[in-house]
PDB file of C-alpha atoms in Angstrom:
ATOM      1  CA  UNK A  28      11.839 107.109 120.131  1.00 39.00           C
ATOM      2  CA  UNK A  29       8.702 107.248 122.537  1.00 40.00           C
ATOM      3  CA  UNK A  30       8.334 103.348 122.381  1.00 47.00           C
ATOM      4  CA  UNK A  31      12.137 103.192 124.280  1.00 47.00           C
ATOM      5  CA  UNK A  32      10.937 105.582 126.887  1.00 43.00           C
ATOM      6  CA  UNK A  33       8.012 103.280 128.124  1.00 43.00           C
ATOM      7  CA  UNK A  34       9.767  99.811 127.633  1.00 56.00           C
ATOM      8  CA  UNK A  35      11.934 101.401 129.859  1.00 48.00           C
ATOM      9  CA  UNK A  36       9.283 102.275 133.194  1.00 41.00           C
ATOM     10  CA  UNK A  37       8.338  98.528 133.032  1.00 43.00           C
ATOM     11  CA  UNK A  38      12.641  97.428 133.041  1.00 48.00           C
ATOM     12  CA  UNK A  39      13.031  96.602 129.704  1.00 49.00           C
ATOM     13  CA  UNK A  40      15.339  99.455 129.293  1.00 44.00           C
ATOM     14  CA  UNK A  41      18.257 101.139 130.606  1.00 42.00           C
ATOM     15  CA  UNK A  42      19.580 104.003 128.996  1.00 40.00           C
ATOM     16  CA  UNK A  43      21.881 103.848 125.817  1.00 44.00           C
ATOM     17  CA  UNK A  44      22.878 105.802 122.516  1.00 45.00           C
ATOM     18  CA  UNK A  45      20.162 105.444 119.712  1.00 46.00           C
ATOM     19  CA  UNK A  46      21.532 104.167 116.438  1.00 45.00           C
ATOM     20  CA  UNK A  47      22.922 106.936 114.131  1.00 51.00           C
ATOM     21  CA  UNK A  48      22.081 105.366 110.636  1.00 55.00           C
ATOM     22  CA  UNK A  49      18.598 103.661 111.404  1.00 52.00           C
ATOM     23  CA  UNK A  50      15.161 105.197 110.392  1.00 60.00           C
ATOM     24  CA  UNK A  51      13.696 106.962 113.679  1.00 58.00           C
ATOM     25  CA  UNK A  52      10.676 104.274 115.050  1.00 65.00           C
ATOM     26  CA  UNK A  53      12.183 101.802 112.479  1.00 78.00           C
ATOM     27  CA  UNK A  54      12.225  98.126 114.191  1.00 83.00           C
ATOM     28  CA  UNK A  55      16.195  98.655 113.086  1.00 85.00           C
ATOM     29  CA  UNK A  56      16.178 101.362 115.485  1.00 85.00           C
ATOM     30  CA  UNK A  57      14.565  99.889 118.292  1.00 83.00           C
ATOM     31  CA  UNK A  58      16.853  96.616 118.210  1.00 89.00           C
ATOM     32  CA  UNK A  59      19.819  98.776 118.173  1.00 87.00           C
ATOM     33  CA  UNK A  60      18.949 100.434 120.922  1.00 86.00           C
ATOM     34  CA  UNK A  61      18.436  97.254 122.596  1.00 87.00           C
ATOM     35  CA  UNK A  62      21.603  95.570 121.572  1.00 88.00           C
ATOM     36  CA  UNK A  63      23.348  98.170 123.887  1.00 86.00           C
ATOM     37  CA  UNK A  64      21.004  98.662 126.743  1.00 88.00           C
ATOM     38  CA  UNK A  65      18.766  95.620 127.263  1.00 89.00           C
ATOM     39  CA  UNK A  66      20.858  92.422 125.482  1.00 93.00           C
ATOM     40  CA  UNK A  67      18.176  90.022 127.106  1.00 94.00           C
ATOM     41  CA  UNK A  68      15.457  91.968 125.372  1.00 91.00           C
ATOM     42  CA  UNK A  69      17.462  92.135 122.246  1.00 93.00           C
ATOM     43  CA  UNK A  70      17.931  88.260 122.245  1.00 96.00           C
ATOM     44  CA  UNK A  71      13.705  87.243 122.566  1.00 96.00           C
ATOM     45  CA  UNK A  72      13.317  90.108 119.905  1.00 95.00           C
ATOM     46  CA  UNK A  73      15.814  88.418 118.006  1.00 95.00           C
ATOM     47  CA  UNK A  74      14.540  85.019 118.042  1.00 97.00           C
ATOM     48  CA  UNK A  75      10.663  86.507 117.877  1.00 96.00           C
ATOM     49  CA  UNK A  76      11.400  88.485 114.965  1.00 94.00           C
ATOM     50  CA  UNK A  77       7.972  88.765 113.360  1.00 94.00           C
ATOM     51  CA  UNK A  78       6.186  89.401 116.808  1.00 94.00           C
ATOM     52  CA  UNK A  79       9.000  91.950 117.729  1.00 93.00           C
ATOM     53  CA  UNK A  80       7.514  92.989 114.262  1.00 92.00           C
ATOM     54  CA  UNK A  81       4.397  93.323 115.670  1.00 92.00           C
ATOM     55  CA  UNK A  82       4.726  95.070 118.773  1.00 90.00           C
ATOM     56  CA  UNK A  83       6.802  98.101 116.692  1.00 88.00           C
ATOM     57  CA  UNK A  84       3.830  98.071 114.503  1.00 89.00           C
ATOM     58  CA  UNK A  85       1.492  98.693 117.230  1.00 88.00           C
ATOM     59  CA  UNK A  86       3.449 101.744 118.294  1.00 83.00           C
ATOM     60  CA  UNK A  87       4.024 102.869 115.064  1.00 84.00           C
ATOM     61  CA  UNK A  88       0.065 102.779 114.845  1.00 87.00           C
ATOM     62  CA  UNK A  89      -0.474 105.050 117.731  1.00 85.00           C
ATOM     63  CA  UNK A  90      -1.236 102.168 120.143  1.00 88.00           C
ATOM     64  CA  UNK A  91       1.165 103.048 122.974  1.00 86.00           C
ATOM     65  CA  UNK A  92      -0.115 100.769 125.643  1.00 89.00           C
ATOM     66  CA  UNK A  93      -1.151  97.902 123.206  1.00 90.00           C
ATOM     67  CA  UNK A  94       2.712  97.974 122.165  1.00 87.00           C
ATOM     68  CA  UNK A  95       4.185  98.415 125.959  1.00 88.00           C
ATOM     69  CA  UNK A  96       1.746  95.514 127.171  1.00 91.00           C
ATOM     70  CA  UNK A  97       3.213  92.955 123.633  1.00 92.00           C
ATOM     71  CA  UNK A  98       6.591  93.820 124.839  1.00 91.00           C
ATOM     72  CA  UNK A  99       6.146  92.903 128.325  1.00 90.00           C
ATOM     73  CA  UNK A 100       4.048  89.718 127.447  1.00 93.00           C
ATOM     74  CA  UNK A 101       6.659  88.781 124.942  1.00 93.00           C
ATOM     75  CA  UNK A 102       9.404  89.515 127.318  1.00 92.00           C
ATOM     76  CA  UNK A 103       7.552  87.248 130.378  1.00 92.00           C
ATOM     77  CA  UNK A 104       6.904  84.798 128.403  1.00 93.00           C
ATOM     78  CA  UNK A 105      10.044  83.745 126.491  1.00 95.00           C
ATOM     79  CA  UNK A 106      11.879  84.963 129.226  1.00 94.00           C
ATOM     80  CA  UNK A 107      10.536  82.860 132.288  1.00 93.00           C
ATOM     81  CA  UNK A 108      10.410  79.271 129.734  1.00 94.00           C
ATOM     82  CA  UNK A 109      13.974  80.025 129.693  1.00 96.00           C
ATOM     83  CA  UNK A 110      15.063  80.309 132.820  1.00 96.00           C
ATOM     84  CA  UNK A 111      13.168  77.521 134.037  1.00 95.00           C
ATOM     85  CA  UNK A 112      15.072  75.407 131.732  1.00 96.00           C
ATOM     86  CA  UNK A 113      18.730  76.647 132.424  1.00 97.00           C
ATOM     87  CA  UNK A 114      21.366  74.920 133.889  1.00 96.00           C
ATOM     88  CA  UNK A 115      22.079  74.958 137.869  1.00 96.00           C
ATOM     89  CA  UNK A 116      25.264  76.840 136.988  1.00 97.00           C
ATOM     90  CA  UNK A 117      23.843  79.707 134.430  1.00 97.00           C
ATOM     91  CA  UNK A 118      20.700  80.531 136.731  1.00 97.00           C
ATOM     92  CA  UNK A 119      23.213  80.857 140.050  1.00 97.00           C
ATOM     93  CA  UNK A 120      25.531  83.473 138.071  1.00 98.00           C
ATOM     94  CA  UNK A 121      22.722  85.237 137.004  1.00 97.00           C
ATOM     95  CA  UNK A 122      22.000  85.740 141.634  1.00 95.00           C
ATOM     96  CA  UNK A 123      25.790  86.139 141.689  1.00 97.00           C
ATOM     97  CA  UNK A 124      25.495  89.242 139.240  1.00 97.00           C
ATOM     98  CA  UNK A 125      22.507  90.301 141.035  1.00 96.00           C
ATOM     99  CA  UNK A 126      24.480  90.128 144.604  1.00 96.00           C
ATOM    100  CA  UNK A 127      27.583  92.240 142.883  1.00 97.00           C
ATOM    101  CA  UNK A 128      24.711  95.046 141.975  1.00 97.00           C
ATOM    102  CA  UNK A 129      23.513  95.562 145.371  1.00 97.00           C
ATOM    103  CA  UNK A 130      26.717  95.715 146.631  1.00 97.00           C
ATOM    104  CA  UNK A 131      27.323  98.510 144.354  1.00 98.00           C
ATOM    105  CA  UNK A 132      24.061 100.495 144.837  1.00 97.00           C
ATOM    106  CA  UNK A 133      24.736  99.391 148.998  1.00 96.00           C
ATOM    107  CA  UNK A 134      27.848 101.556 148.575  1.00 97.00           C
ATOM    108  CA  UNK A 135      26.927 104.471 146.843  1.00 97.00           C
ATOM    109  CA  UNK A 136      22.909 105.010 146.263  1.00 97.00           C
ATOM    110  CA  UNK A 137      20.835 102.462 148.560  1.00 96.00           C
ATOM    111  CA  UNK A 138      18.034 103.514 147.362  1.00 94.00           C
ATOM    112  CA  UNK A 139      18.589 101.751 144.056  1.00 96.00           C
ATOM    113  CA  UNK A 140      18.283  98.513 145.793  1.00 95.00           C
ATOM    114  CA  UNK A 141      14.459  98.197 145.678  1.00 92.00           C
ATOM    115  CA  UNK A 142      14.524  99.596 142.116  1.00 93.00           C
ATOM    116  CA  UNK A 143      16.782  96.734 141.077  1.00 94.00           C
ATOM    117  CA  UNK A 144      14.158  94.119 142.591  1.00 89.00           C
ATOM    118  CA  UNK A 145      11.270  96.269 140.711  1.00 87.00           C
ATOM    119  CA  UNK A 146      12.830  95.973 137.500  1.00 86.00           C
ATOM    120  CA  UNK A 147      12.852  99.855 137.416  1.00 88.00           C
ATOM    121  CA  UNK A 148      16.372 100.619 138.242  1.00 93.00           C
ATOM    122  CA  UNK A 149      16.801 104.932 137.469  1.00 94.00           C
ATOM    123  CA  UNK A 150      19.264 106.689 135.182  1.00 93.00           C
ATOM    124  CA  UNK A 151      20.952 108.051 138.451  1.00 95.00           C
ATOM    125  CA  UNK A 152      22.162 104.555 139.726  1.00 96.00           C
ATOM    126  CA  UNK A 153      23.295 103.626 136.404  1.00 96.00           C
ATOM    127  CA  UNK A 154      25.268 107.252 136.490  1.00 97.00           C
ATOM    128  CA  UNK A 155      27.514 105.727 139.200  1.00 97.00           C
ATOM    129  CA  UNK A 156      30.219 104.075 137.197  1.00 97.00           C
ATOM    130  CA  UNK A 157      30.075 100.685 139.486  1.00 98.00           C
ATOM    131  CA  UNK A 158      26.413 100.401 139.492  1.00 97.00           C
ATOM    132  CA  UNK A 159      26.266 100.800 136.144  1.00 96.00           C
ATOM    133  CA  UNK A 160      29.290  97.963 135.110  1.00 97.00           C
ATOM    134  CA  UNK A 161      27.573  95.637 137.750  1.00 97.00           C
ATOM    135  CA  UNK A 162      24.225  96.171 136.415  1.00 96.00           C
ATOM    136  CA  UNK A 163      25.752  95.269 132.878  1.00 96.00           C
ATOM    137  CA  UNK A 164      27.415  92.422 134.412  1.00 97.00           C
ATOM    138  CA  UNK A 165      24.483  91.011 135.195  1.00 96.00           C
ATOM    139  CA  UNK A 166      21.956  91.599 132.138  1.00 95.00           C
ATOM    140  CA  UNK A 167      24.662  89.712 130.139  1.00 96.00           C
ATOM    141  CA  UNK A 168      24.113  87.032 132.813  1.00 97.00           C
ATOM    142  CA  UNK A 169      20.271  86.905 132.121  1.00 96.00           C
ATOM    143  CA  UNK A 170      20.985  86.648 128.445  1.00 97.00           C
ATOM    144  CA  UNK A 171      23.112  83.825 129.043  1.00 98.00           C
ATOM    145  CA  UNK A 172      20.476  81.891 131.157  1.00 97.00           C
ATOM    146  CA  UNK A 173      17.993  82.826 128.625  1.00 97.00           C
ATOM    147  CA  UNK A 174      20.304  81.562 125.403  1.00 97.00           C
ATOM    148  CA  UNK A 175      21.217  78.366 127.920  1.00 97.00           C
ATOM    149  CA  UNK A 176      18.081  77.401 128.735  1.00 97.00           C
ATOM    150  CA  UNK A 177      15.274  78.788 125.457  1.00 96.00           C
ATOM    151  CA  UNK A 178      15.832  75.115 123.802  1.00 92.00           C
ATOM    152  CA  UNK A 179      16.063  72.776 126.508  1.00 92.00           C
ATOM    153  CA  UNK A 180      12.355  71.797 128.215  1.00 90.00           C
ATOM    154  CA  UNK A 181      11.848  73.065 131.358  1.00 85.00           C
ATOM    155  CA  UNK A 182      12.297  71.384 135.019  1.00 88.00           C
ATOM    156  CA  UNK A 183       9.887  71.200 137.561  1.00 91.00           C
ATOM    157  CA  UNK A 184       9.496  74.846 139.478  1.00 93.00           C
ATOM    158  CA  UNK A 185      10.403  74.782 143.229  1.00 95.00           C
ATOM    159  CA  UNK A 186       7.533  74.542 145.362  1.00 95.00           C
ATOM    160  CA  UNK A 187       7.021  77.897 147.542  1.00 94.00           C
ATOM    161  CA  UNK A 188       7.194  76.011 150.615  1.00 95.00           C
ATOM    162  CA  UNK A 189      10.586  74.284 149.838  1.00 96.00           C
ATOM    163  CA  UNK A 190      11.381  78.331 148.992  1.00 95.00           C
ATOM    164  CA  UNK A 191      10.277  79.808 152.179  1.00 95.00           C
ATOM    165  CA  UNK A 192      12.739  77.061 154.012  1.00 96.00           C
ATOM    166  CA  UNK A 193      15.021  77.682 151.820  1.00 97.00           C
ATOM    167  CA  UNK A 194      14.968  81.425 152.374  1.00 96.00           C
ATOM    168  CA  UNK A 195      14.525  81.375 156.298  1.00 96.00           C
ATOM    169  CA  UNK A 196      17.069  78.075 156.753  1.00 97.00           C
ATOM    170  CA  UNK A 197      19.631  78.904 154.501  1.00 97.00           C
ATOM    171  CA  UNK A 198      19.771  82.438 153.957  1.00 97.00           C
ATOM    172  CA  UNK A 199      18.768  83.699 157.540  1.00 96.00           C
ATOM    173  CA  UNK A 200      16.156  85.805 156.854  1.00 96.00           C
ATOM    174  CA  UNK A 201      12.838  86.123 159.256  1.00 95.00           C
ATOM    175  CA  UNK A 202       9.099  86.898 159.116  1.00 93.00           C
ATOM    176  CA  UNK A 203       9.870  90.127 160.011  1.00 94.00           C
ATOM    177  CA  UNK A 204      12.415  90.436 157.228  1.00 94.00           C
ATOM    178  CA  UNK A 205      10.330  89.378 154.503  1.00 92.00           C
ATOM    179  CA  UNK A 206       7.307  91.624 155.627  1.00 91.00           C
ATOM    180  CA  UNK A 207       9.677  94.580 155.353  1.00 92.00           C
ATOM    181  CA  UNK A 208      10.443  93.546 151.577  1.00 88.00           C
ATOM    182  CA  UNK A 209       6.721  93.565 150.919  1.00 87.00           C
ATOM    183  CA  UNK A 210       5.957  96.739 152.967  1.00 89.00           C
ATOM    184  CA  UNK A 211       9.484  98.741 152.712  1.00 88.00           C
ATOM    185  CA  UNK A 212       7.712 102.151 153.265  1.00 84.00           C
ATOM    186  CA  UNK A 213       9.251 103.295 156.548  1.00 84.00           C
ATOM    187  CA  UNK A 214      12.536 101.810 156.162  1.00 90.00           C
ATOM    188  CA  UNK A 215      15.827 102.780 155.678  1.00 94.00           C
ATOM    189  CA  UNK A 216      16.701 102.189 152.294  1.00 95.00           C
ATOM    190  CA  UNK A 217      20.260 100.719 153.654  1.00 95.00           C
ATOM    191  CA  UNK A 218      18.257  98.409 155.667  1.00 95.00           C
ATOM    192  CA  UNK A 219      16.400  97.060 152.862  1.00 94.00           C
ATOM    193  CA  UNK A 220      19.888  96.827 151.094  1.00 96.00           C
ATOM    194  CA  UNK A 221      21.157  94.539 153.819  1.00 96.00           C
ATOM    195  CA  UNK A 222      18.034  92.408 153.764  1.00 95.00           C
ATOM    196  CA  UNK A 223      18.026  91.967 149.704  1.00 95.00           C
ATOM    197  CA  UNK A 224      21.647  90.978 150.004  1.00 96.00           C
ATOM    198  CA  UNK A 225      20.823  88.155 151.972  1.00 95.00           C
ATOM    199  CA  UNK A 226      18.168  87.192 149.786  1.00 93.00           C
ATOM    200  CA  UNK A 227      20.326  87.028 146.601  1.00 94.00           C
ATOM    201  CA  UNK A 228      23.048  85.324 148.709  1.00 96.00           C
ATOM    202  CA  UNK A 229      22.833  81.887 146.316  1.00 96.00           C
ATOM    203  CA  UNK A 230      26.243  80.536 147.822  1.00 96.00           C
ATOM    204  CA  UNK A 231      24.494  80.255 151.281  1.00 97.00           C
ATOM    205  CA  UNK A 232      21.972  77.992 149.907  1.00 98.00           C
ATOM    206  CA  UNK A 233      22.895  73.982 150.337  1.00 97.00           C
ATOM    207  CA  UNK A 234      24.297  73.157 146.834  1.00 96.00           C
ATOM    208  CA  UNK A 235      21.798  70.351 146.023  1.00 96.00           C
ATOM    209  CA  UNK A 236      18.910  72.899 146.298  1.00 97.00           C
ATOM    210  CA  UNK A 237      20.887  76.239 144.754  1.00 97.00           C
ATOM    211  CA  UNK A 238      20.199  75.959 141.201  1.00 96.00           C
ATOM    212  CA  UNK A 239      16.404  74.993 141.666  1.00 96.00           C
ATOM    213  CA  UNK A 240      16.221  78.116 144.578  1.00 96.00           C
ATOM    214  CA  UNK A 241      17.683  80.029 141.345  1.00 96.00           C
ATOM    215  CA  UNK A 242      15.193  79.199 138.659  1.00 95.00           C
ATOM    216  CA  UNK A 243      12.730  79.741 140.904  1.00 94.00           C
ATOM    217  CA  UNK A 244      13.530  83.229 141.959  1.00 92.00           C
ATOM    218  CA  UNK A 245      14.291  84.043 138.610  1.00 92.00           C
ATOM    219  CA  UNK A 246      10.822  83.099 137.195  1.00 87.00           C
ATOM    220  CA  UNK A 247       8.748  84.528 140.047  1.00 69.00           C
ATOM    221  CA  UNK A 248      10.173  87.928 139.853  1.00 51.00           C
ATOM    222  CA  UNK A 249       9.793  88.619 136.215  1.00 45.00           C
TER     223      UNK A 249
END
């Protein structure tokens, strides 16, 4: 199914086995598929059901980017509500997760580091048998978060100053640091490894500001 392919270059995707006894471009298909690769997806589709509806619809119509562009505004928008809602203690797992996967891709393919922050994380990361169990690891965190948070109202989002301080007081990282994750062209992609496992480092934040620090970083880089 097409449709897969491109919900997959914007992250919405990994790679999984396409469901045997469902219609080929059926909306049955397409939430089987996510079931197994993308359970975060699966869950807003599941709870949308008539705009999930909708977006299939607009593939099955021809409209390619109409349908990639309902997906992704579906999945930023239920999504991010969510998180800002969750508990202290769902939002830091989901950075715990996130710290075990860039151990993982640290280890054996740094280059997968910045395609785990760009929500475009490649079939040859997920080949590596510990990338790919971390990276599991850690959608089923973002579901959680998402089912913890999608009925509570949200909190008040951390301001961006209280973030920088929080990034350059508790988790060590400089100017120079954070222009290299904006501009990572001419480095090493274990450098850039190091520096994004400092930034998901949640347990080095002071514990009265580490659940806010979460929400926030989960909402601003969706």
């Amino acid at each position: 199914m097409k449709f897969l392919s491109l919900c997959a270059g914007i992250g919405l995707l990994a790679r999984g086995a396409a469901a045997q006894d469902a219609a080929p471009g059926s909306l049955e298909e397409l939430m089987h598929e996510l079931a197994s690769t993308n359970p975060l997806m699966h869950a807003i589709f599941a709870d949308h059901i008539d705009e999930a509806k909708e977006v299939n619809a607009k593939f099955q119509a021809g409209d390619e980017e109409a349908a990639l562009k309902a997906a992704s505004d579906m999945f930023r928008k239920y999504s991010q509500a969510a998180f800002l809602a969750a508990s202290d203690g769902a939002a830091i797992e989901v950075f715990k997760k996130a710290g075990d996967v860039i151990d993982a891709l640290g280890d054996h393919y740094p280059r997968g580091c910045m395609e785990f922050v760009s929500n475009d994380i490649s079939s040859e990361a997920l080949s590596i048998a510990s990338v790919n169990e971390a990276f599991r690891n850690y959608q089923e965190a973002e579901r959680v978060a998402y089912e913890d948070g999608k009925l509570r109202e949200p909190v008040p989002r951390m301001e961006i100053g209280d973030m920088f301080q929080v990034a350059t007081e508790d988790l060590g990282i400089s100017r120079a640091e954070m222009h290299t994750l904006v501009h990572p062209e001419n480095v090493r992609a274990i450098e850039l490894c190091a520096i994004i496992r400092k930034d998901v480092n949640i347990s080095a934040v002071r514990e009265p500001l580490r659940g806010q620090y979460a929400r926030a970083n989960l909402t601003s880089k969706k």
